[in-house]
GROMACS .gro file of N, CA, C and O in nm:
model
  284
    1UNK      N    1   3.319  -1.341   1.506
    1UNK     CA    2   3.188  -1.387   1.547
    1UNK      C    3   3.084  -1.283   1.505
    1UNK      O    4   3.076  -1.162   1.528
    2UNK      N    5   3.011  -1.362   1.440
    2UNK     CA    6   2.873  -1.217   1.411
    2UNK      C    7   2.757  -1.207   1.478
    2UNK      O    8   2.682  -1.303   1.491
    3UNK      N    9   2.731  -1.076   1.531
    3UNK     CA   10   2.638  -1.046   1.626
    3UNK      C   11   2.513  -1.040   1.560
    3UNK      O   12   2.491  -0.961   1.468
    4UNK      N   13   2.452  -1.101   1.593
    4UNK     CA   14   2.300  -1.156   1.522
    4UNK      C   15   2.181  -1.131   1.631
    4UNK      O   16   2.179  -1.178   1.745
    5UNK      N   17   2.068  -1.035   1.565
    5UNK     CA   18   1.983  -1.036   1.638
    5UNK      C   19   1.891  -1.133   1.648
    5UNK      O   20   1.895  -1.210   1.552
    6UNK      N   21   1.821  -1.154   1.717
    6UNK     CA   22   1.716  -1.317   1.716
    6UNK      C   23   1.631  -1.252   1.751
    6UNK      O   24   1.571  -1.325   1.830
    7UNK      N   25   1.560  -1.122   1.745
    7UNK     CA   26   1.420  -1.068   1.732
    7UNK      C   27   1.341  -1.087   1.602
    7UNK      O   28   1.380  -1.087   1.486
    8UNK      N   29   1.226  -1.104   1.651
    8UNK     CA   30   1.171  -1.145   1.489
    8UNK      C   31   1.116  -1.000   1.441
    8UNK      O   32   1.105  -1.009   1.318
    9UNK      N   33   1.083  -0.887   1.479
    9UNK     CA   34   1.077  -0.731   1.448
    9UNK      C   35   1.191  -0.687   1.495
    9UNK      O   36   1.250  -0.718   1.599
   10UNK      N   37   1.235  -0.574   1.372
   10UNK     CA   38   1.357  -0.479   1.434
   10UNK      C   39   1.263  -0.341   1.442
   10UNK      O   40   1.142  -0.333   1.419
   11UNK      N   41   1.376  -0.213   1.491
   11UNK     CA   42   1.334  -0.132   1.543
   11UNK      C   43   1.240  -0.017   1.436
   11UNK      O   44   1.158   0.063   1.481
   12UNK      N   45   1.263  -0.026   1.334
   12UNK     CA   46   1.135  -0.007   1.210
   12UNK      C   47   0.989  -0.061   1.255
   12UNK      O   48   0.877  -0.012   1.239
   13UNK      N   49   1.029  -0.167   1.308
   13UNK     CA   50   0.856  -0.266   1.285
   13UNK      C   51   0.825  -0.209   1.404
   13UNK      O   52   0.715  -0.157   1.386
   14UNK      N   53   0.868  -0.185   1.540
   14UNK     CA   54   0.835  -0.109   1.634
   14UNK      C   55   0.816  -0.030   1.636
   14UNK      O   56   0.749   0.005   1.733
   15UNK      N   57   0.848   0.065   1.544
   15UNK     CA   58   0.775   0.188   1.538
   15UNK      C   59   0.645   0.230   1.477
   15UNK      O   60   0.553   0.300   1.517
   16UNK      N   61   0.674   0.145   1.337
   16UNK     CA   62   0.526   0.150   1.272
   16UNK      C   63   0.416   0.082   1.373
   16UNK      O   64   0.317   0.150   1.396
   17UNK      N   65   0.425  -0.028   1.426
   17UNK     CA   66   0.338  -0.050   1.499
   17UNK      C   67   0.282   0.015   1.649
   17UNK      O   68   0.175  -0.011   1.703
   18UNK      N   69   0.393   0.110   1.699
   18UNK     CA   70   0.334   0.205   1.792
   18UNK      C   71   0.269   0.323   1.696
   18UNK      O   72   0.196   0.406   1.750
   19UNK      N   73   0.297   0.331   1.537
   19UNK     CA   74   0.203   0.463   1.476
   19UNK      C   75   0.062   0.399   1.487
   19UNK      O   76  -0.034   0.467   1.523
   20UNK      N   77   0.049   0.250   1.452
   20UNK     CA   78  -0.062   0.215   1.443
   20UNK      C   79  -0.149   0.155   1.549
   20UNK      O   80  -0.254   0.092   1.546
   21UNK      N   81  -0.063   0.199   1.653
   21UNK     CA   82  -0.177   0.160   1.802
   21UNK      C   83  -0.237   0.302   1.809
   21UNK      O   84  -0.358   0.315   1.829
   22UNK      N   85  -0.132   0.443   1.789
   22UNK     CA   86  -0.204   0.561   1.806
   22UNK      C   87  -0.309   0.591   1.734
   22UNK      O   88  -0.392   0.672   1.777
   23UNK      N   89  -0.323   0.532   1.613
   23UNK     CA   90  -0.470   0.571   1.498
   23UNK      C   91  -0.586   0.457   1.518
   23UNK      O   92  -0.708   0.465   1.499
   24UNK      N   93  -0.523   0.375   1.551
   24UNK     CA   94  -0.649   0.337   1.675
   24UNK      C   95  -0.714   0.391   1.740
   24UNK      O   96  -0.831   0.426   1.721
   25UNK      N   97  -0.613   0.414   1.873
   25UNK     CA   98  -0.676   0.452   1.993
   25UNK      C   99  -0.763   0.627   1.918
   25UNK      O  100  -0.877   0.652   1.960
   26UNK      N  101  -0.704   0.715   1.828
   26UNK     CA  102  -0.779   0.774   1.770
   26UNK      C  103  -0.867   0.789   1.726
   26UNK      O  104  -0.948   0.882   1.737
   27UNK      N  105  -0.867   0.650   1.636
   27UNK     CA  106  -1.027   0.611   1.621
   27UNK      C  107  -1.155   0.548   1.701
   27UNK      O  108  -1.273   0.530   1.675
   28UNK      N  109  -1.092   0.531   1.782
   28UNK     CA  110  -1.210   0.529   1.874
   28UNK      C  111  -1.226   0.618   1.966
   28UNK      O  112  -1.323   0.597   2.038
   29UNK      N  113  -1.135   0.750   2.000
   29UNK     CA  114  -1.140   0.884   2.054
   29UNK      C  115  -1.226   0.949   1.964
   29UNK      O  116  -1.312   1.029   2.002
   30UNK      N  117  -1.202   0.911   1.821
   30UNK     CA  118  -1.302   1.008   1.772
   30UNK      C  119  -1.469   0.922   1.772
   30UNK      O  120  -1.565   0.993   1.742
   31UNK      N  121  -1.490   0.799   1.800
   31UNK     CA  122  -1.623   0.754   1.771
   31UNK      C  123  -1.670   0.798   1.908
   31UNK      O  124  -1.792   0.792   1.901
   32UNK      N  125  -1.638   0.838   2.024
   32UNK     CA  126  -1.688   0.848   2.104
   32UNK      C  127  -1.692   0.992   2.134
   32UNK      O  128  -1.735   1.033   2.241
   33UNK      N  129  -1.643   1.078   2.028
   33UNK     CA  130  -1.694   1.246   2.021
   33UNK      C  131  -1.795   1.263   1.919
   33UNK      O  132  -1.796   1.353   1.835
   34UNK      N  133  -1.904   1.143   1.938
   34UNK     CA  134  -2.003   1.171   1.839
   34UNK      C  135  -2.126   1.228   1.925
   34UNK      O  136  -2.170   1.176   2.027
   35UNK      N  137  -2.166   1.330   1.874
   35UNK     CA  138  -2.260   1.392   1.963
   35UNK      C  139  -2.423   1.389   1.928
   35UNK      O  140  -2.508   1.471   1.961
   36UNK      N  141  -2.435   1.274   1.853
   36UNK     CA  142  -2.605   1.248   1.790
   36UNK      C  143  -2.619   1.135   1.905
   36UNK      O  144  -2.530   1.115   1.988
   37UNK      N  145  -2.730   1.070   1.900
   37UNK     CA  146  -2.803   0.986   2.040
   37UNK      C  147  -2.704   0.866   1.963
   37UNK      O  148  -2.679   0.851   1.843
   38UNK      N  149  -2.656   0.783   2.089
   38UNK     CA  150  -2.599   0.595   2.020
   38UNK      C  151  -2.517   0.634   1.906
   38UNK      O  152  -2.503   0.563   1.806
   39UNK      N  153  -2.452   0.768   1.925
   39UNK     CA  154  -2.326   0.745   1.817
   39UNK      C  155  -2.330   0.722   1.692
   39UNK      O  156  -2.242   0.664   1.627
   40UNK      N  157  -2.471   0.784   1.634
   40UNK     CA  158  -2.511   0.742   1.518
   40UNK      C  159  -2.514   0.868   1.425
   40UNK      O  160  -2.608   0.906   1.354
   41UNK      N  161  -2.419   0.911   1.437
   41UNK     CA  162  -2.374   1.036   1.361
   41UNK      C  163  -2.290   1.073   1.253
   41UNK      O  164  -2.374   1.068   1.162
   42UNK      N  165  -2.183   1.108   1.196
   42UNK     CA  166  -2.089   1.118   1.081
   42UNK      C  167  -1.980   1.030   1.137
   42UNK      O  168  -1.941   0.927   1.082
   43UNK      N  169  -1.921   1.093   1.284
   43UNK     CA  170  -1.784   1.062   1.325
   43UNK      C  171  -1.818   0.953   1.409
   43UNK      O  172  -1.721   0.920   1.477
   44UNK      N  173  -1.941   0.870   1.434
   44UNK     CA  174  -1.940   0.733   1.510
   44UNK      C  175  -1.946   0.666   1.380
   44UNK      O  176  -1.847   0.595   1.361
   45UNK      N  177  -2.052   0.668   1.263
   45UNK     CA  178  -2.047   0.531   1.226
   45UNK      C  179  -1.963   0.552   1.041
   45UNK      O  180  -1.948   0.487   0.938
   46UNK      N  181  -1.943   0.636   1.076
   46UNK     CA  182  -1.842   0.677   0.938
   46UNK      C  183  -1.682   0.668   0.932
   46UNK      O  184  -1.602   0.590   0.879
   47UNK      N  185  -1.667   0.842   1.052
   47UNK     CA  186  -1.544   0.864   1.038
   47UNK      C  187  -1.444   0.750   1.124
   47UNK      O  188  -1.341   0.693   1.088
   48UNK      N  189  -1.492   0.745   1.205
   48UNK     CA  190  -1.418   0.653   1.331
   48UNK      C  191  -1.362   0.534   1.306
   48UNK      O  192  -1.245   0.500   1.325
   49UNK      N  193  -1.456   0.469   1.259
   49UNK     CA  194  -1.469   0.331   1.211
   49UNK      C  195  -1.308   0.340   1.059
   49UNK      O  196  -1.202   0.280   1.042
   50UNK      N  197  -1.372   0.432   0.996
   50UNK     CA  198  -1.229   0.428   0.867
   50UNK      C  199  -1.113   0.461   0.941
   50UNK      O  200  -1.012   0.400   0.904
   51UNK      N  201  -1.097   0.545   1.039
   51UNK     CA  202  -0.922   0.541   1.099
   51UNK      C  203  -0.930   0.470   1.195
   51UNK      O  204  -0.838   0.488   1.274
   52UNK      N  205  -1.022   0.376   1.231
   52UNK     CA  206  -0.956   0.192   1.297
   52UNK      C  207  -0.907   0.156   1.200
   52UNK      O  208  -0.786   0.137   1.203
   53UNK      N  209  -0.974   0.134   1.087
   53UNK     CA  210  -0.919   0.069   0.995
   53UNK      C  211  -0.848   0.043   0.893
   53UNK      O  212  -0.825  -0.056   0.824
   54UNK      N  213  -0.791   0.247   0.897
   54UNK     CA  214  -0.682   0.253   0.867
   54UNK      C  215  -0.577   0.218   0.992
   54UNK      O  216  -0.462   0.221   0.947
   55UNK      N  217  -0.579   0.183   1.148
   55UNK     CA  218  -0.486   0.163   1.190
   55UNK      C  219  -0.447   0.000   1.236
   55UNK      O  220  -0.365  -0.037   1.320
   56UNK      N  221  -0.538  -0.083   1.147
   56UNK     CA  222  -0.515  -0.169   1.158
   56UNK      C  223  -0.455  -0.227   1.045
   56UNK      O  224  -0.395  -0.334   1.038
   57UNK      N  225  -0.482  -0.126   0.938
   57UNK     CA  226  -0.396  -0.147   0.796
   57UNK      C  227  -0.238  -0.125   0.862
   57UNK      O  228  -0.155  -0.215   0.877
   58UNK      N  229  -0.227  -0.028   0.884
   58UNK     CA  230  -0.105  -0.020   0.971
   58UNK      C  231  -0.013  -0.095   1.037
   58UNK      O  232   0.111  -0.094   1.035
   59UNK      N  233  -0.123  -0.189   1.121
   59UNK     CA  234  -0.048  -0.288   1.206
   59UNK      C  235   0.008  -0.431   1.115
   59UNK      O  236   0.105  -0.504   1.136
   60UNK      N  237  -0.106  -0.436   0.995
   60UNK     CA  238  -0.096  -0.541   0.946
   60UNK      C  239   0.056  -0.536   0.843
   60UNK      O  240   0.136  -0.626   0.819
   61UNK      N  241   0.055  -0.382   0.793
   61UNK     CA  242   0.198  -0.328   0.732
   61UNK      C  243   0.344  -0.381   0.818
   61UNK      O  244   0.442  -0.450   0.790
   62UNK      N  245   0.300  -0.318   0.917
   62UNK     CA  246   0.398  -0.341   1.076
   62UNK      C  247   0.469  -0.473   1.086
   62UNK      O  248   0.591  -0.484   1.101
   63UNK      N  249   0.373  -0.585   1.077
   63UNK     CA  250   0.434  -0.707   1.117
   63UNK      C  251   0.479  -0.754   0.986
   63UNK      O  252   0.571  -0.833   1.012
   64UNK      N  253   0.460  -0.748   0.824
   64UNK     CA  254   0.510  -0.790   0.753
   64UNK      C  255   0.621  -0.712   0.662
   64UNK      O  256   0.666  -0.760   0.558
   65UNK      N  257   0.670  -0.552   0.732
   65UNK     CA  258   0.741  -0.486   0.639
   65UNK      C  259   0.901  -0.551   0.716
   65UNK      O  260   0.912  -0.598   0.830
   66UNK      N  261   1.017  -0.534   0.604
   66UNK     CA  262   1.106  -0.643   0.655
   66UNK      C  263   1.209  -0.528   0.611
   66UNK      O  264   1.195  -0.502   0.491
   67UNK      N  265   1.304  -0.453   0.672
   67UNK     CA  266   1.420  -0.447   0.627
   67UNK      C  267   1.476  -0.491   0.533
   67UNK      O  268   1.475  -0.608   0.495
   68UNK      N  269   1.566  -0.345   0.456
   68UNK     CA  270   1.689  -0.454   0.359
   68UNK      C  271   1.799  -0.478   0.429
   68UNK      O  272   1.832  -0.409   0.524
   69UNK      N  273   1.861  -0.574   0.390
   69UNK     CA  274   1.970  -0.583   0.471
   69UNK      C  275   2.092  -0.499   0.417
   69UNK      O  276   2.109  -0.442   0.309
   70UNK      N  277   2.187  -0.513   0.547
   70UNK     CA  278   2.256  -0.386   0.503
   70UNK      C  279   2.434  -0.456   0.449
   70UNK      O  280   2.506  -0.519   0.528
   71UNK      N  281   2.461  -0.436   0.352
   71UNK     CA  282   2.580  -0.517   0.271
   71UNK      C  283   2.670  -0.423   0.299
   71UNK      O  284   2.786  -0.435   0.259
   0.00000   0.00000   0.00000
């Protein structure tokens, strides 16, 4: 009998996608260490904003990277 997982992510995709909740939540740790008035500084409307969106590149990696299988 073969033991078959019925998860649709294995433990790869779980991980990349907890890297890419942390560069999130980073990026918006860093938009809110912007120290000009309304966040209108380098690291609110520059830096911050590019590592959301690198961590949503991330997530989007996350749900479509697939294992090889193993022969």
């Amino acid at each position: 009998m073969e033991n078959r997982n019925n998860f649709a992510f294995g433990r790869k995709n779980f991980i990349i996608m907890f890297v890419g909740i942390l560069v999130l939540a980073i990026g918006f740790v860093i938009m809110t260490m912007d120290n000009e008035q309304y966040g209108l500084g380098f690291m609110g409307i520059t830096l911050g904003p590019i590592v959301v969106l690198l961590g949503f590149a991330i997530e989007f990696f996350a749900i479509f990277y697939k294992d090889k299988p193993n022969v």
